[in-house]
Amino acid sequence: DTAVSQTPKYLVTQMGNDKSIKCEQNLGHDTMYWYKQDSKKFLKIMFSYNNKELIINETVPNRFSPKSPDKAHLNLHINSLELGDSAVYFCASSQAAQGSGQYFGPGTRLTVT
Amino acid sequence: AQSVTQLGSHVSVSEGALVLLRCNYSSSVPPYLFWYVQYPNQGLQLLLKYTTGATLVKGINGFEAEFKKSETSFHLTKPSAHMSDAAEYFCAVIRQPGRRALTFGSGTRLQVQP
């Protein structure tokens, strides 16, 4: 059973479109995250949710809107896609304890043309 | 606030040689430190972590890291490299107390030569 899953794995779309990426975890964790990995492999936190409540929102354009219907799911919706949004997006989850390791999904490679 | 610096964007070793990947953190409070590995076109896998207690931390796949407060370092080592260790390695820190999100270093690509 996959611990953290994301769909789709690949997403190719045109500028201006709206797209969503879904994430699910079956680990029973109560905190979930979205990270962005750019073309130079640099990873940066975008959002964090704890029990469906947004706790971190790092200077991300408001075209990006996370939604957590329950604590096992954290979806990412992106409006009006731009070329600079091309990246790999990783979902992760962890227990609430601060020192808990995070478990990452396989990533979604978004290409905006 | 914490940050991490990984020295060396590329490290190349021979199979069977010692692996040493360097990570230094900036610290104002005791940190939580992590090493992750990313194989090509895959997600990140937790190798090991330091929170409190023993400063020598053992992880998966024969890796270990030592937390050295005096040097603000958390270097990753493995006594004998295997071809399957070739991957990108990331050091990460929890940036400030109460914050759970990770702040990552820039990564080190490990190549293992036969």
PDB file of C-alpha atoms in Angstrom:
ATOM      1  CA  ASP A   1       0.000   0.000   0.000  1.00  0.00           C
ATOM      2  CA  THR A   2       1.338   3.407  -0.962  1.00  0.00           C
ATOM      3  CA  ALA A   3       1.779   5.633   2.096  1.00  0.00           C
ATOM      4  CA  VAL A   4       1.526   9.020   0.346  1.00  0.00           C
ATOM      5  CA  SER A   5       0.078   9.052  -3.142  1.00  0.00           C
ATOM      6  CA  GLN A   6      -0.317  11.848  -5.646  1.00  0.00           C
ATOM      7  CA  THR A   7      -2.227  12.122  -8.885  1.00  0.00           C
ATOM      8  CA  PRO A   8      -1.412  12.770 -11.590  1.00  0.00           C
ATOM      9  CA  LYS A   9       2.280  11.913 -11.832  1.00  0.00           C
ATOM     10  CA  TYR A  10       2.721  14.060 -14.922  1.00  0.00           C
ATOM     11  CA  LEU A  11       0.719  17.113 -15.941  1.00  0.00           C
ATOM     12  CA  VAL A  12       1.304  19.046 -19.147  1.00  0.00           C
ATOM     13  CA  THR A  13      -0.869  22.073 -19.747  1.00  0.00           C
ATOM     14  CA  GLN A  14      -0.934  25.467 -21.385  1.00  0.00           C
ATOM     15  CA  MET A  15      -0.503  28.867 -19.822  1.00  0.00           C
ATOM     16  CA  GLY A  16      -3.684  30.302 -18.406  1.00  0.00           C
ATOM     17  CA  ASN A  17      -5.299  26.963 -17.627  1.00  0.00           C
ATOM     18  CA  ASP A  18      -6.471  25.832 -14.184  1.00  0.00           C
ATOM     19  CA  LYS A  19      -5.326  22.475 -12.841  1.00  0.00           C
ATOM     20  CA  SER A  20      -5.471  20.417  -9.652  1.00  0.00           C
ATOM     21  CA  ILE A  21      -3.146  17.915  -8.023  1.00  0.00           C
ATOM     22  CA  LYS A  22      -4.503  15.457  -5.478  1.00  0.00           C
ATOM     23  CA  CYS A  23      -2.727  13.953  -2.496  1.00  0.00           C
ATOM     24  CA  GLU A  24      -3.770  11.237  -0.098  1.00  0.00           C
ATOM     25  CA  GLN A  25      -1.985   9.634   2.837  1.00  0.00           C
ATOM     26  CA  ASN A  26      -2.952   6.431   4.624  1.00  0.00           C
ATOM     27  CA  LEU A  27      -0.490   6.777   7.502  1.00  0.00           C
ATOM     28  CA  GLY A  28      -2.937   8.323   9.945  1.00  0.00           C
ATOM     29  CA  HIS A  29      -0.877  11.521  10.082  1.00  0.00           C
ATOM     30  CA  ASP A  30      -2.551  14.773  10.975  1.00  0.00           C
ATOM     31  CA  THR A  31      -0.195  17.190   9.216  1.00  0.00           C
ATOM     32  CA  MET A  32       0.233  17.475   5.457  1.00  0.00           C
ATOM     33  CA  TYR A  33       2.423  19.653   3.279  1.00  0.00           C
ATOM     34  CA  TRP A  34       3.028  20.822  -0.263  1.00  0.00           C
ATOM     35  CA  TYR A  35       6.587  21.440  -1.424  1.00  0.00           C
ATOM     36  CA  LYS A  36       7.824  22.767  -4.766  1.00  0.00           C
ATOM     37  CA  GLN A  37      11.046  21.503  -6.339  1.00  0.00           C
ATOM     38  CA  ASP A  38      12.401  23.717  -9.094  1.00  0.00           C
ATOM     39  CA  SER A  39      14.575  22.806 -12.044  1.00  0.00           C
ATOM     40  CA  LYS A  40      17.711  23.158  -9.907  1.00  0.00           C
ATOM     41  CA  LYS A  41      16.339  20.613  -7.432  1.00  0.00           C
ATOM     42  CA  PHE A  42      15.757  23.262  -4.756  1.00  0.00           C
ATOM     43  CA  LEU A  43      12.893  22.325  -2.432  1.00  0.00           C
ATOM     44  CA  LYS A  44      10.704  24.896  -0.762  1.00  0.00           C
ATOM     45  CA  ILE A  45       7.665  24.606   1.476  1.00  0.00           C
ATOM     46  CA  MET A  46       4.481  26.066   0.075  1.00  0.00           C
ATOM     47  CA  PHE A  47       1.715  25.104   2.515  1.00  0.00           C
ATOM     48  CA  SER A  48       1.125  23.061   5.612  1.00  0.00           C
ATOM     49  CA  TYR A  49      -2.168  21.847   7.040  1.00  0.00           C
ATOM     50  CA  ASN A  50      -2.830  20.368  10.448  1.00  0.00           C
ATOM     51  CA  ASN A  51      -6.157  18.601  10.927  1.00  0.00           C
ATOM     52  CA  LYS A  52      -7.595  20.419   7.902  1.00  0.00           C
ATOM     53  CA  GLU A  53      -6.429  23.808   9.190  1.00  0.00           C
ATOM     54  CA  LEU A  54      -3.894  25.905   7.286  1.00  0.00           C
ATOM     55  CA  ILE A  55      -0.859  26.546   9.487  1.00  0.00           C
ATOM     56  CA  ILE A  56       1.811  27.599   7.002  1.00  0.00           C
ATOM     57  CA  ASN A  57       1.413  29.649   3.847  1.00  0.00           C
ATOM     58  CA  GLU A  58       4.783  30.678   2.481  1.00  0.00           C
ATOM     59  CA  THR A  59       4.599  33.709   0.189  1.00  0.00           C
ATOM     60  CA  VAL A  60       2.881  31.686  -2.475  1.00  0.00           C
ATOM     61  CA  PRO A  61       0.845  33.538  -5.137  1.00  0.00           C
ATOM     62  CA  ASN A  62      -2.842  33.388  -4.397  1.00  0.00           C
ATOM     63  CA  ARG A  63      -3.315  31.550  -7.694  1.00  0.00           C
ATOM     64  CA  PHE A  64      -2.345  28.519  -5.603  1.00  0.00           C
ATOM     65  CA  SER A  65      -5.094  27.336  -3.296  1.00  0.00           C
ATOM     66  CA  PRO A  66      -4.765  24.247  -1.123  1.00  0.00           C
ATOM     67  CA  LYS A  67      -7.845  22.423   0.064  1.00  0.00           C
ATOM     68  CA  SER A  68      -8.060  19.780   2.756  1.00  0.00           C
ATOM     69  CA  PRO A  69     -11.422  17.979   2.782  1.00  0.00           C
ATOM     70  CA  ASP A  70     -10.222  15.729   5.618  1.00  0.00           C
ATOM     71  CA  LYS A  71      -6.943  15.079   7.350  1.00  0.00           C
ATOM     72  CA  ALA A  72      -5.992  12.310   4.910  1.00  0.00           C
ATOM     73  CA  HIS A  73      -6.253  14.520   1.826  1.00  0.00           C
ATOM     74  CA  LEU A  74      -4.602  17.737   0.737  1.00  0.00           C
ATOM     75  CA  ASN A  75      -5.239  18.921  -2.781  1.00  0.00           C
ATOM     76  CA  LEU A  76      -3.568  21.767  -4.635  1.00  0.00           C
ATOM     77  CA  HIS A  77      -5.469  23.860  -7.130  1.00  0.00           C
ATOM     78  CA  ILE A  78      -3.618  26.264  -9.397  1.00  0.00           C
ATOM     79  CA  ASN A  79      -5.383  28.991 -11.365  1.00  0.00           C
ATOM     80  CA  SER A  80      -4.093  30.818 -14.426  1.00  0.00           C
ATOM     81  CA  LEU A  81      -0.972  28.720 -14.795  1.00  0.00           C
ATOM     82  CA  GLU A  82       2.258  30.486 -15.737  1.00  0.00           C
ATOM     83  CA  LEU A  83       5.489  29.213 -17.267  1.00  0.00           C
ATOM     84  CA  GLY A  84       7.254  29.709 -13.938  1.00  0.00           C
ATOM     85  CA  ASP A  85       4.909  27.242 -12.273  1.00  0.00           C
ATOM     86  CA  SER A  86       6.664  24.411 -14.087  1.00  0.00           C
ATOM     87  CA  ALA A  87       8.224  22.279 -11.361  1.00  0.00           C
ATOM     88  CA  VAL A  88       7.809  19.072  -9.433  1.00  0.00           C
ATOM     89  CA  TYR A  89       5.272  19.336  -6.635  1.00  0.00           C
ATOM     90  CA  PHE A  90       5.603  17.023  -3.654  1.00  0.00           C
ATOM     91  CA  CYS A  91       3.017  16.237  -1.066  1.00  0.00           C
ATOM     92  CA  ALA A  92       4.194  15.048   2.356  1.00  0.00           C
ATOM     93  CA  SER A  93       2.713  14.099   5.699  1.00  0.00           C
ATOM     94  CA  SER A  94       3.887  13.714   9.275  1.00  0.00           C
ATOM     95  CA  GLN A  95       2.734  13.247  12.815  1.00  0.00           C
ATOM     96  CA  ALA A  96       2.127  16.374  14.836  1.00  0.00           C
ATOM     97  CA  ALA A  97       5.292  15.994  16.934  1.00  0.00           C
ATOM     98  CA  GLN A  98       7.859  18.451  15.648  1.00  0.00           C
ATOM     99  CA  GLY A  99      10.683  15.972  15.345  1.00  0.00           C
ATOM    100  CA  SER A 100       8.666  13.501  13.312  1.00  0.00           C
ATOM    101  CA  GLY A 101      10.054  12.738   9.920  1.00  0.00           C
ATOM    102  CA  GLN A 102       7.981  13.638   6.904  1.00  0.00           C
ATOM    103  CA  TYR A 103       6.918  11.071   4.359  1.00  0.00           C
ATOM    104  CA  PHE A 104       6.852  12.235   0.766  1.00  0.00           C
ATOM    105  CA  GLY A 105       4.726  11.290  -2.185  1.00  0.00           C
ATOM    106  CA  PRO A 106       6.265  10.428  -5.571  1.00  0.00           C
ATOM    107  CA  GLY A 107       5.773  13.940  -6.922  1.00  0.00           C
ATOM    108  CA  THR A 108       3.803  15.520  -9.746  1.00  0.00           C
ATOM    109  CA  ARG A 109       5.833  16.952 -12.601  1.00  0.00           C
ATOM    110  CA  LEU A 110       3.961  19.984 -13.907  1.00  0.00           C
ATOM    111  CA  THR A 111       4.980  21.388 -17.268  1.00  0.00           C
ATOM    112  CA  VAL A 112       3.381  24.605 -18.446  1.00  0.00           C
ATOM    113  CA  THR A 113       3.799  25.400 -22.146  1.00  0.00           C
TER     114      THR A 113
ATOM    115  CA  ALA B   1      15.581  31.082  12.094  1.00  0.00           C
ATOM    116  CA  GLN B   2      17.527  28.060  10.930  1.00  0.00           C
ATOM    117  CA  SER B   3      19.009  27.308   7.564  1.00  0.00           C
ATOM    118  CA  VAL B   4      21.278  24.633   6.180  1.00  0.00           C
ATOM    119  CA  THR B   5      24.277  24.690   3.876  1.00  0.00           C
ATOM    120  CA  GLN B   6      25.418  21.653   1.964  1.00  0.00           C
ATOM    121  CA  LEU B   7      29.018  21.895   0.856  1.00  0.00           C
ATOM    122  CA  GLY B   8      29.583  20.378  -2.553  1.00  0.00           C
ATOM    123  CA  SER B   9      26.800  20.103  -5.079  1.00  0.00           C
ATOM    124  CA  HIS B  10      28.477  17.007  -6.562  1.00  0.00           C
ATOM    125  CA  VAL B  11      30.466  14.311  -4.829  1.00  0.00           C
ATOM    126  CA  SER B  12      32.014  11.387  -6.669  1.00  0.00           C
ATOM    127  CA  VAL B  13      33.395   8.294  -4.933  1.00  0.00           C
ATOM    128  CA  SER B  14      34.513   4.864  -6.007  1.00  0.00           C
ATOM    129  CA  GLU B  15      32.469   1.827  -5.123  1.00  0.00           C
ATOM    130  CA  GLY B  16      33.602   0.613  -1.722  1.00  0.00           C
ATOM    131  CA  ALA B  17      34.997   4.005  -0.669  1.00  0.00           C
ATOM    132  CA  LEU B  18      33.860   6.154   2.225  1.00  0.00           C
ATOM    133  CA  VAL B  19      30.949   8.474   1.558  1.00  0.00           C
ATOM    134  CA  LEU B  20      30.997  11.862   3.311  1.00  0.00           C
ATOM    135  CA  LEU B  21      28.315  14.438   2.552  1.00  0.00           C
ATOM    136  CA  ARG B  22      28.596  17.692   4.457  1.00  0.00           C
ATOM    137  CA  CYS B  23      25.839  19.708   6.076  1.00  0.00           C
ATOM    138  CA  ASN B  24      26.147  22.735   8.327  1.00  0.00           C
ATOM    139  CA  TYR B  25      23.264  24.528   9.947  1.00  0.00           C
ATOM    140  CA  SER B  26      22.855  27.970  11.386  1.00  0.00           C
ATOM    141  CA  SER B  27      21.478  27.729  14.859  1.00  0.00           C
ATOM    142  CA  SER B  28      19.988  29.891  17.509  1.00  0.00           C
ATOM    143  CA  VAL B  29      18.210  27.040  19.253  1.00  0.00           C
ATOM    144  CA  PRO B  30      18.734  23.271  19.324  1.00  0.00           C
ATOM    145  CA  PRO B  31      17.720  22.052  15.884  1.00  0.00           C
ATOM    146  CA  TYR B  32      15.864  19.109  14.490  1.00  0.00           C
ATOM    147  CA  LEU B  33      17.962  17.793  11.593  1.00  0.00           C
ATOM    148  CA  PHE B  34      17.191  15.355   8.813  1.00  0.00           C
ATOM    149  CA  TRP B  35      18.793  13.695   5.821  1.00  0.00           C
ATOM    150  CA  TYR B  36      16.687  12.676   2.849  1.00  0.00           C
ATOM    151  CA  VAL B  37      17.614  10.791  -0.317  1.00  0.00           C
ATOM    152  CA  GLN B  38      15.994  11.284  -3.703  1.00  0.00           C
ATOM    153  CA  TYR B  39      16.496   8.718  -6.441  1.00  0.00           C
ATOM    154  CA  PRO B  40      15.899   9.840 -10.035  1.00  0.00           C
ATOM    155  CA  ASN B  41      12.265  10.663 -10.751  1.00  0.00           C
ATOM    156  CA  GLN B  42      11.166   9.645  -7.278  1.00  0.00           C
ATOM    157  CA  GLY B  43      10.049  11.284  -4.078  1.00  0.00           C
ATOM    158  CA  LEU B  44      12.191  11.878  -1.026  1.00  0.00           C
ATOM    159  CA  GLN B  45      12.923   9.126   1.443  1.00  0.00           C
ATOM    160  CA  LEU B  46      13.914   9.802   5.033  1.00  0.00           C
ATOM    161  CA  LEU B  47      17.385   8.391   5.757  1.00  0.00           C
ATOM    162  CA  LEU B  48      17.759   9.490   9.370  1.00  0.00           C
ATOM    163  CA  LYS B  49      16.975  12.260  11.797  1.00  0.00           C
ATOM    164  CA  TYR B  50      18.348  13.906  14.921  1.00  0.00           C
ATOM    165  CA  THR B  51      15.999  15.339  17.491  1.00  0.00           C
ATOM    166  CA  THR B  52      17.494  14.833  20.950  1.00  0.00           C
ATOM    167  CA  GLY B  53      19.668  12.309  22.730  1.00  0.00           C
ATOM    168  CA  ALA B  54      22.482  10.349  21.120  1.00  0.00           C
ATOM    169  CA  THR B  55      24.469  12.504  18.736  1.00  0.00           C
ATOM    170  CA  LEU B  56      25.421   9.618  16.438  1.00  0.00           C
ATOM    171  CA  VAL B  57      22.330   8.670  14.505  1.00  0.00           C
ATOM    172  CA  LYS B  58      22.047   5.518  12.436  1.00  0.00           C
ATOM    173  CA  GLY B  59      19.732   5.391   9.466  1.00  0.00           C
ATOM    174  CA  ILE B  60      18.699   3.119   6.680  1.00  0.00           C
ATOM    175  CA  ASN B  61      20.974   1.616   4.015  1.00  0.00           C
ATOM    176  CA  GLY B  62      24.047   1.782   6.266  1.00  0.00           C
ATOM    177  CA  PHE B  63      24.122   5.575   6.545  1.00  0.00           C
ATOM    178  CA  GLU B  64      24.800   7.464   9.738  1.00  0.00           C
ATOM    179  CA  ALA B  65      25.249  11.081  10.769  1.00  0.00           C
ATOM    180  CA  GLU B  66      26.762  12.799  13.769  1.00  0.00           C
ATOM    181  CA  PHE B  67      25.348  15.932  15.316  1.00  0.00           C
ATOM    182  CA  LYS B  68      28.227  18.182  16.392  1.00  0.00           C
ATOM    183  CA  LYS B  69      26.926  21.215  18.177  1.00  0.00           C
ATOM    184  CA  SER B  70      30.368  22.834  18.484  1.00  0.00           C
ATOM    185  CA  GLU B  71      30.802  22.672  14.711  1.00  0.00           C
ATOM    186  CA  THR B  72      27.109  23.203  13.870  1.00  0.00           C
ATOM    187  CA  SER B  73      27.414  20.218  11.565  1.00  0.00           C
ATOM    188  CA  PHE B  74      25.416  17.127  10.717  1.00  0.00           C
ATOM    189  CA  HIS B  75      27.520  15.306   8.131  1.00  0.00           C
ATOM    190  CA  LEU B  76      26.271  12.102   6.525  1.00  0.00           C
ATOM    191  CA  THR B  77      28.612   9.148   6.178  1.00  0.00           C
ATOM    192  CA  LYS B  78      28.648   5.585   4.928  1.00  0.00           C
ATOM    193  CA  PRO B  79      31.749   3.411   5.288  1.00  0.00           C
ATOM    194  CA  SER B  80      31.496   1.706   1.909  1.00  0.00           C
ATOM    195  CA  ALA B  81      29.668   3.141  -1.101  1.00  0.00           C
ATOM    196  CA  HIS B  82      27.496   0.956  -3.257  1.00  0.00           C
ATOM    197  CA  MET B  83      26.413   1.673  -6.813  1.00  0.00           C
ATOM    198  CA  SER B  84      22.817   1.863  -5.608  1.00  0.00           C
ATOM    199  CA  ASP B  85      23.717   4.831  -3.377  1.00  0.00           C
ATOM    200  CA  ALA B  86      23.936   7.119  -6.406  1.00  0.00           C
ATOM    201  CA  ALA B  87      21.241   9.725  -5.814  1.00  0.00           C
ATOM    202  CA  GLU B  88      20.585  13.272  -4.637  1.00  0.00           C
ATOM    203  CA  TYR B  89      20.915  13.825  -0.898  1.00  0.00           C
ATOM    204  CA  PHE B  90      19.259  16.642   1.007  1.00  0.00           C
ATOM    205  CA  CYS B  91      19.963  17.904   4.478  1.00  0.00           C
ATOM    206  CA  ALA B  92      17.006  19.614   6.139  1.00  0.00           C
ATOM    207  CA  VAL B  93      16.176  21.438   9.344  1.00  0.00           C
ATOM    208  CA  ILE B  94      13.046  22.544  11.107  1.00  0.00           C
ATOM    209  CA  ARG B  95      13.604  26.264  10.963  1.00  0.00           C
ATOM    210  CA  GLN B  96      12.149  27.408  14.260  1.00  0.00           C
ATOM    211  CA  PRO B  97      10.400  25.976  17.282  1.00  0.00           C
ATOM    212  CA  GLY B  98       6.766  25.139  16.692  1.00  0.00           C
ATOM    213  CA  ARG B  99       7.174  25.110  12.931  1.00  0.00           C
ATOM    214  CA  ARG B 100       6.945  21.692  11.345  1.00  0.00           C
ATOM    215  CA  ALA B 101       7.860  22.414   7.753  1.00  0.00           C
ATOM    216  CA  LEU B 102      11.343  21.533   6.590  1.00  0.00           C
ATOM    217  CA  THR B 103      13.915  23.964   5.258  1.00  0.00           C
ATOM    218  CA  PHE B 104      16.154  22.111   2.818  1.00  0.00           C
ATOM    219  CA  GLY B 105      19.729  22.533   1.764  1.00  0.00           C
ATOM    220  CA  SER B 106      20.526  22.793  -1.914  1.00  0.00           C
ATOM    221  CA  GLY B 107      21.299  19.095  -2.244  1.00  0.00           C
ATOM    222  CA  THR B 108      24.382  17.030  -3.063  1.00  0.00           C
ATOM    223  CA  ARG B 109      24.462  14.649  -6.003  1.00  0.00           C
ATOM    224  CA  LEU B 110      26.409  11.512  -5.149  1.00  0.00           C
ATOM    225  CA  GLN B 111      28.000   9.607  -8.003  1.00  0.00           C
ATOM    226  CA  VAL B 112      29.476   6.179  -7.408  1.00  0.00           C
ATOM    227  CA  GLN B 113      32.109   5.028  -9.875  1.00  0.00           C
ATOM    228  CA  PRO B 114      32.648   1.321 -10.495  1.00  0.00           C
TER     229      PRO B 114
END
